[in-house]
Coordinates of C-alpha atoms in Angstrom, one line a residue:
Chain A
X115 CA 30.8 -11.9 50.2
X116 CA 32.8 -10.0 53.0
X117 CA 36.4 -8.7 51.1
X118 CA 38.8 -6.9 53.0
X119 CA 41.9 -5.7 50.8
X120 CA 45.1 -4.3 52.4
X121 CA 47.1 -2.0 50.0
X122 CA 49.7 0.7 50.7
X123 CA 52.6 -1.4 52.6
X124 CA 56.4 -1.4 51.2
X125 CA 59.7 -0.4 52.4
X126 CA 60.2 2.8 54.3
X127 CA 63.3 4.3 55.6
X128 CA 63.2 4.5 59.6
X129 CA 61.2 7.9 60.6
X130 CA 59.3 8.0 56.9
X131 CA 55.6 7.2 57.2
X132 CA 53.4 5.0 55.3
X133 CA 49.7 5.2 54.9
X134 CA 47.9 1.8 54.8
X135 CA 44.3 1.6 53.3
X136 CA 41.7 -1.8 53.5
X137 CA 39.0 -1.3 51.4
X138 CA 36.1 -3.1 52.7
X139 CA 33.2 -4.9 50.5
X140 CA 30.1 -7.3 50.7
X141 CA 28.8 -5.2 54.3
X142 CA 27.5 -2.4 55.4
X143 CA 31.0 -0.5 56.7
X144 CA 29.3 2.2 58.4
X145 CA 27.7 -0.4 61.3
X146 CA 30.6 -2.4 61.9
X147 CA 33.8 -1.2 64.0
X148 CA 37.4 -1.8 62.5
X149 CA 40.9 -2.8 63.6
X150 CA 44.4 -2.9 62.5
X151 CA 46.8 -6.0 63.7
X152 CA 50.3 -7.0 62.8
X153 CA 52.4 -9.5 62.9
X154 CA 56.2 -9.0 62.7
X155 CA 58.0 -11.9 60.5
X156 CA 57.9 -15.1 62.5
X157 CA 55.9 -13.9 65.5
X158 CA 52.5 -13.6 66.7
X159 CA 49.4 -11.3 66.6
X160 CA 49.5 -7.4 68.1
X161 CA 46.7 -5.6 68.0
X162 CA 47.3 -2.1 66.9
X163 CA 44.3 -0.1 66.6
X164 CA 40.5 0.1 66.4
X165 CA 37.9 3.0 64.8
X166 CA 34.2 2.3 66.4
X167 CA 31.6 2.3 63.7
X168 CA 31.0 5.8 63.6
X169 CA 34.5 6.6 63.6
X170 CA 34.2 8.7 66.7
X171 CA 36.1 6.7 68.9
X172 CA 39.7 5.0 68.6
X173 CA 42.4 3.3 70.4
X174 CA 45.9 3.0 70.2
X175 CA 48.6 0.1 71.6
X176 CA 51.3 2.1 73.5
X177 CA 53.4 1.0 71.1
X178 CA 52.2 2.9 68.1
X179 CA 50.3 5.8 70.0
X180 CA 51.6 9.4 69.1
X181 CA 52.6 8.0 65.9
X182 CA 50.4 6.2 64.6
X183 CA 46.5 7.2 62.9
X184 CA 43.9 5.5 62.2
X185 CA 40.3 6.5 60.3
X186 CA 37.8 5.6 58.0
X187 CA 35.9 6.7 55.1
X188 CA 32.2 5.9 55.1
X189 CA 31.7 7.0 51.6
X190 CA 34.3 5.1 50.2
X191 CA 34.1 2.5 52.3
X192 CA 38.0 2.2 53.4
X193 CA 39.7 2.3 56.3
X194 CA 43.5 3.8 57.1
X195 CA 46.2 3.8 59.0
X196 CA 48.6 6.6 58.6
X197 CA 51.9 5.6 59.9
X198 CA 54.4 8.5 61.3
X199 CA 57.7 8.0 62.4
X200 CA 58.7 4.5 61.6
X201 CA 60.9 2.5 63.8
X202 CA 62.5 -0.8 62.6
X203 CA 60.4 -2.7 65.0
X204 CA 57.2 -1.4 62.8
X205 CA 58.3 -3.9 60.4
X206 CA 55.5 -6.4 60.1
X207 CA 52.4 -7.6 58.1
X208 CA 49.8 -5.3 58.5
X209 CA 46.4 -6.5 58.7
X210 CA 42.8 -5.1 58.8
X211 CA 40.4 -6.5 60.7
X212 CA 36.1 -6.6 61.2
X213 CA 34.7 -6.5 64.5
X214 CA 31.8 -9.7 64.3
X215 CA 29.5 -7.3 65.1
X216 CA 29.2 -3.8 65.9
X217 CA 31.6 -3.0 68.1
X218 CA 32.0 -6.3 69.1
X219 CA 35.9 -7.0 68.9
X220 CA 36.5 -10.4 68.1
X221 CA 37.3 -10.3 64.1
X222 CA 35.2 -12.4 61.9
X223 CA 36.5 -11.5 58.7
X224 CA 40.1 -10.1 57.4
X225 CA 42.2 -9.2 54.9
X226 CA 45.8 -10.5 53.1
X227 CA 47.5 -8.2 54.9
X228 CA 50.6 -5.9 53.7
X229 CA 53.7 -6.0 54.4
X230 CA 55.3 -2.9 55.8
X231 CA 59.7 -3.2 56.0
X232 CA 61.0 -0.5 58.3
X233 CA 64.5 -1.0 57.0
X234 CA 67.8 1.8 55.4
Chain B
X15 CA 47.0 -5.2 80.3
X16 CA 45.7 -8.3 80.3
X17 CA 48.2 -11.1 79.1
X18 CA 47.4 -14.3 77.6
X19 CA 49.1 -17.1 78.4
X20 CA 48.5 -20.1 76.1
X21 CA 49.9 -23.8 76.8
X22 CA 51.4 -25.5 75.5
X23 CA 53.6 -23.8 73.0
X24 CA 54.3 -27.1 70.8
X25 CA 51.3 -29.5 71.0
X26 CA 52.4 -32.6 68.8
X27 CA 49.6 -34.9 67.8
X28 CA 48.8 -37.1 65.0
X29 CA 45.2 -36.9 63.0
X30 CA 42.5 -38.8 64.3
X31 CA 43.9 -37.7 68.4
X32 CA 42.1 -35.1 70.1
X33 CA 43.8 -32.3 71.2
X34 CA 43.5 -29.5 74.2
X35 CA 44.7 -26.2 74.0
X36 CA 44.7 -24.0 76.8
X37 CA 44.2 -19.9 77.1
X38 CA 44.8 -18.5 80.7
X39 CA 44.6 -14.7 81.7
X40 CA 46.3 -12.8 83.8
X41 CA 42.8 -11.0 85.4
X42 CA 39.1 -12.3 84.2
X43 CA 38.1 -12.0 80.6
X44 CA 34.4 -13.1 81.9
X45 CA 33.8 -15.0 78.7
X46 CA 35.4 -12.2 76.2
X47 CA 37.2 -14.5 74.7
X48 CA 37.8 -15.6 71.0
X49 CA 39.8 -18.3 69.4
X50 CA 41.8 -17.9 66.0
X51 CA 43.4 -20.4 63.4
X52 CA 46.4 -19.4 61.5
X53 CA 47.8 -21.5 58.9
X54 CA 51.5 -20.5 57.2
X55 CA 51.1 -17.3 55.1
X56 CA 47.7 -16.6 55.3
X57 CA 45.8 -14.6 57.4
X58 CA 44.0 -15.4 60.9
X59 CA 40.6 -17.2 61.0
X60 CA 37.9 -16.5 63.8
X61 CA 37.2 -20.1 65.3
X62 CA 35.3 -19.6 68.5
X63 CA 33.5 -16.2 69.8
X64 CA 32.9 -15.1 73.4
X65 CA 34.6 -18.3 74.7
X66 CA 32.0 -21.1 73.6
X67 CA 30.3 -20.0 70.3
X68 CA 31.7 -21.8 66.9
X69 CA 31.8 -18.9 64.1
X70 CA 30.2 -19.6 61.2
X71 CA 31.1 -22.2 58.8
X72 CA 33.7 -23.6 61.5
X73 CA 33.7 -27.9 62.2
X74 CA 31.8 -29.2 65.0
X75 CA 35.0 -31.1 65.8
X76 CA 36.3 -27.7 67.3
X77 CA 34.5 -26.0 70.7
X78 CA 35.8 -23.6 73.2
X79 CA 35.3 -23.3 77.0
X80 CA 35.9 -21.6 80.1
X81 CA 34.7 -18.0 81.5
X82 CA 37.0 -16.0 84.0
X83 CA 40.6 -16.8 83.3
X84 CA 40.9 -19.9 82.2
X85 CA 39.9 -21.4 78.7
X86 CA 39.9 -24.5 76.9
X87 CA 40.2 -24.6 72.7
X88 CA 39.2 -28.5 71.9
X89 CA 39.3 -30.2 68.8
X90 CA 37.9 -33.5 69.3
X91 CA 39.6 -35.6 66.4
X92 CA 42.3 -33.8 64.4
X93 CA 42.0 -33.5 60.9
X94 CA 45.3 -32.7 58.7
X95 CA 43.7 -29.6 57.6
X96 CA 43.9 -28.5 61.7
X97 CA 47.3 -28.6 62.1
X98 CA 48.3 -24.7 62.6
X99 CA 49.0 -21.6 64.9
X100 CA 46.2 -21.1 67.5
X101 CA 45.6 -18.3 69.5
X102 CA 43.6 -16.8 71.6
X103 CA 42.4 -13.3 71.8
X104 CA 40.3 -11.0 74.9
X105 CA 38.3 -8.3 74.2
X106 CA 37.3 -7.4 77.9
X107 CA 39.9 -4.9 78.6
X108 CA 41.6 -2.1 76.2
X109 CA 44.4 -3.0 74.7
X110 CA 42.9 -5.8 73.1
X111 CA 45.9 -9.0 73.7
X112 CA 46.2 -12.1 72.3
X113 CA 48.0 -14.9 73.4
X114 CA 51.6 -16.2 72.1
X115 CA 50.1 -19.0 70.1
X116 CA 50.1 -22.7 70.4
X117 CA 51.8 -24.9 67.5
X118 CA 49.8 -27.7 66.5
X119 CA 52.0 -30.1 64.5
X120 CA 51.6 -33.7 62.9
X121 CA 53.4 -36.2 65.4

């Protein structure tokens, strides 16, 4: 069974950082590309980032880029988002995401999500 | 960047009705195109892949269509369980976008 579990969200003053981890379980990580989307509290779906299956490639919404990081640790089967210089506008469920296959990016599978709060 | 535009933003229906849902893009999407189902606190579910394909595990009561820049989510008769946030979601063009969502709510 595919899990996908979120951890590392919680309140942050406005320019702290946050680092978000999904540990993923029940595939085989290292063939499957990742994503990050949020969802700020009564709102709809942003994409944020993605980490191809080999971790060699990534992208970045202009709204995070320069600040935000993402990667992914084959051994331990996790994937990150380091978060830099929080704005209040940050504030939103985080969520990791599986590409359906390979780098395929519709997402078949995803976590709880975490809730990040960008807030003083 | 591509925006989705989905239509209507408030579909009301009541179970049993069929409803249509509709996705359209401001450039083609060819058929790069997925459907999701979001229910109140949890997270989204993949319904329909490259614009046509049900996911696994999804109803036959729910199909997609449409290629280019315009695309149809269907659900042929509405269950209770299918009354959600729906939205759509391209994969054609970096950033990946999704669509504002379409309420479906018991009439």
């Amino acid at each position: 069974e595919v899990q996908l579990l979120e951890s590392g969200g919680g309140l942050v003053q406005p320019g702290g950082s946050l680092r978000l981890s999904c540990a993923a379980s029940g595939f085989t990580f290292t063939t499957y590309a990742m994503s990050w989307v949020r969802q700020a509290p009564g709102k709809g779906l942003e994409w944020v980032s993605f980490i191809g299956y080999s971790g060699g490639t990534t992208y970045y919404a202009d709204s995070v880029k320069g600040r935000f990081t993402i990667s992914r640790d084959t051994s331990e089967n996790t994937l990150f988002l380091q978060m830099n210089s929080l704005r209040a506008e940050d504030t939103a469920i985080y969520y990791c995401a599986k590409a359906r296959s390979g780098n395929d990016n519709q997402f078949d599978y995803w976590g709880q999500g975490t809730l990040v709060t960008v807030s003083s | 960047e591509i925006v989705l535009t989905q239509s209507p933003a408030t579909l009301s229906l009541s179970p049993g009705e069929r409803a249509t849902l509709s996705c359209r893009a401001s450039q083609s999407v060819s058929s790069y195109l997925a459907w999701y189902q979001q229910k109140p606190g949890q997270a989204p579910r993949l319904l329909i892949y490259a614009a046509s394909n049900r996911a696994t595990g999804i109803p036959a009561r729910f199909s997609g269509s449409g290629s280019g820049t315009d695309f149809t989510l269907t659900i042929s008769s509405l269950d209770p369980e299918d009354f959600a946030v729906y939205y759509c979601q391209q994969r054609s063009n970096w950033p990946l976008t999704f669509g504002g969502g379409t309420t479906l709510e018991i009439k």
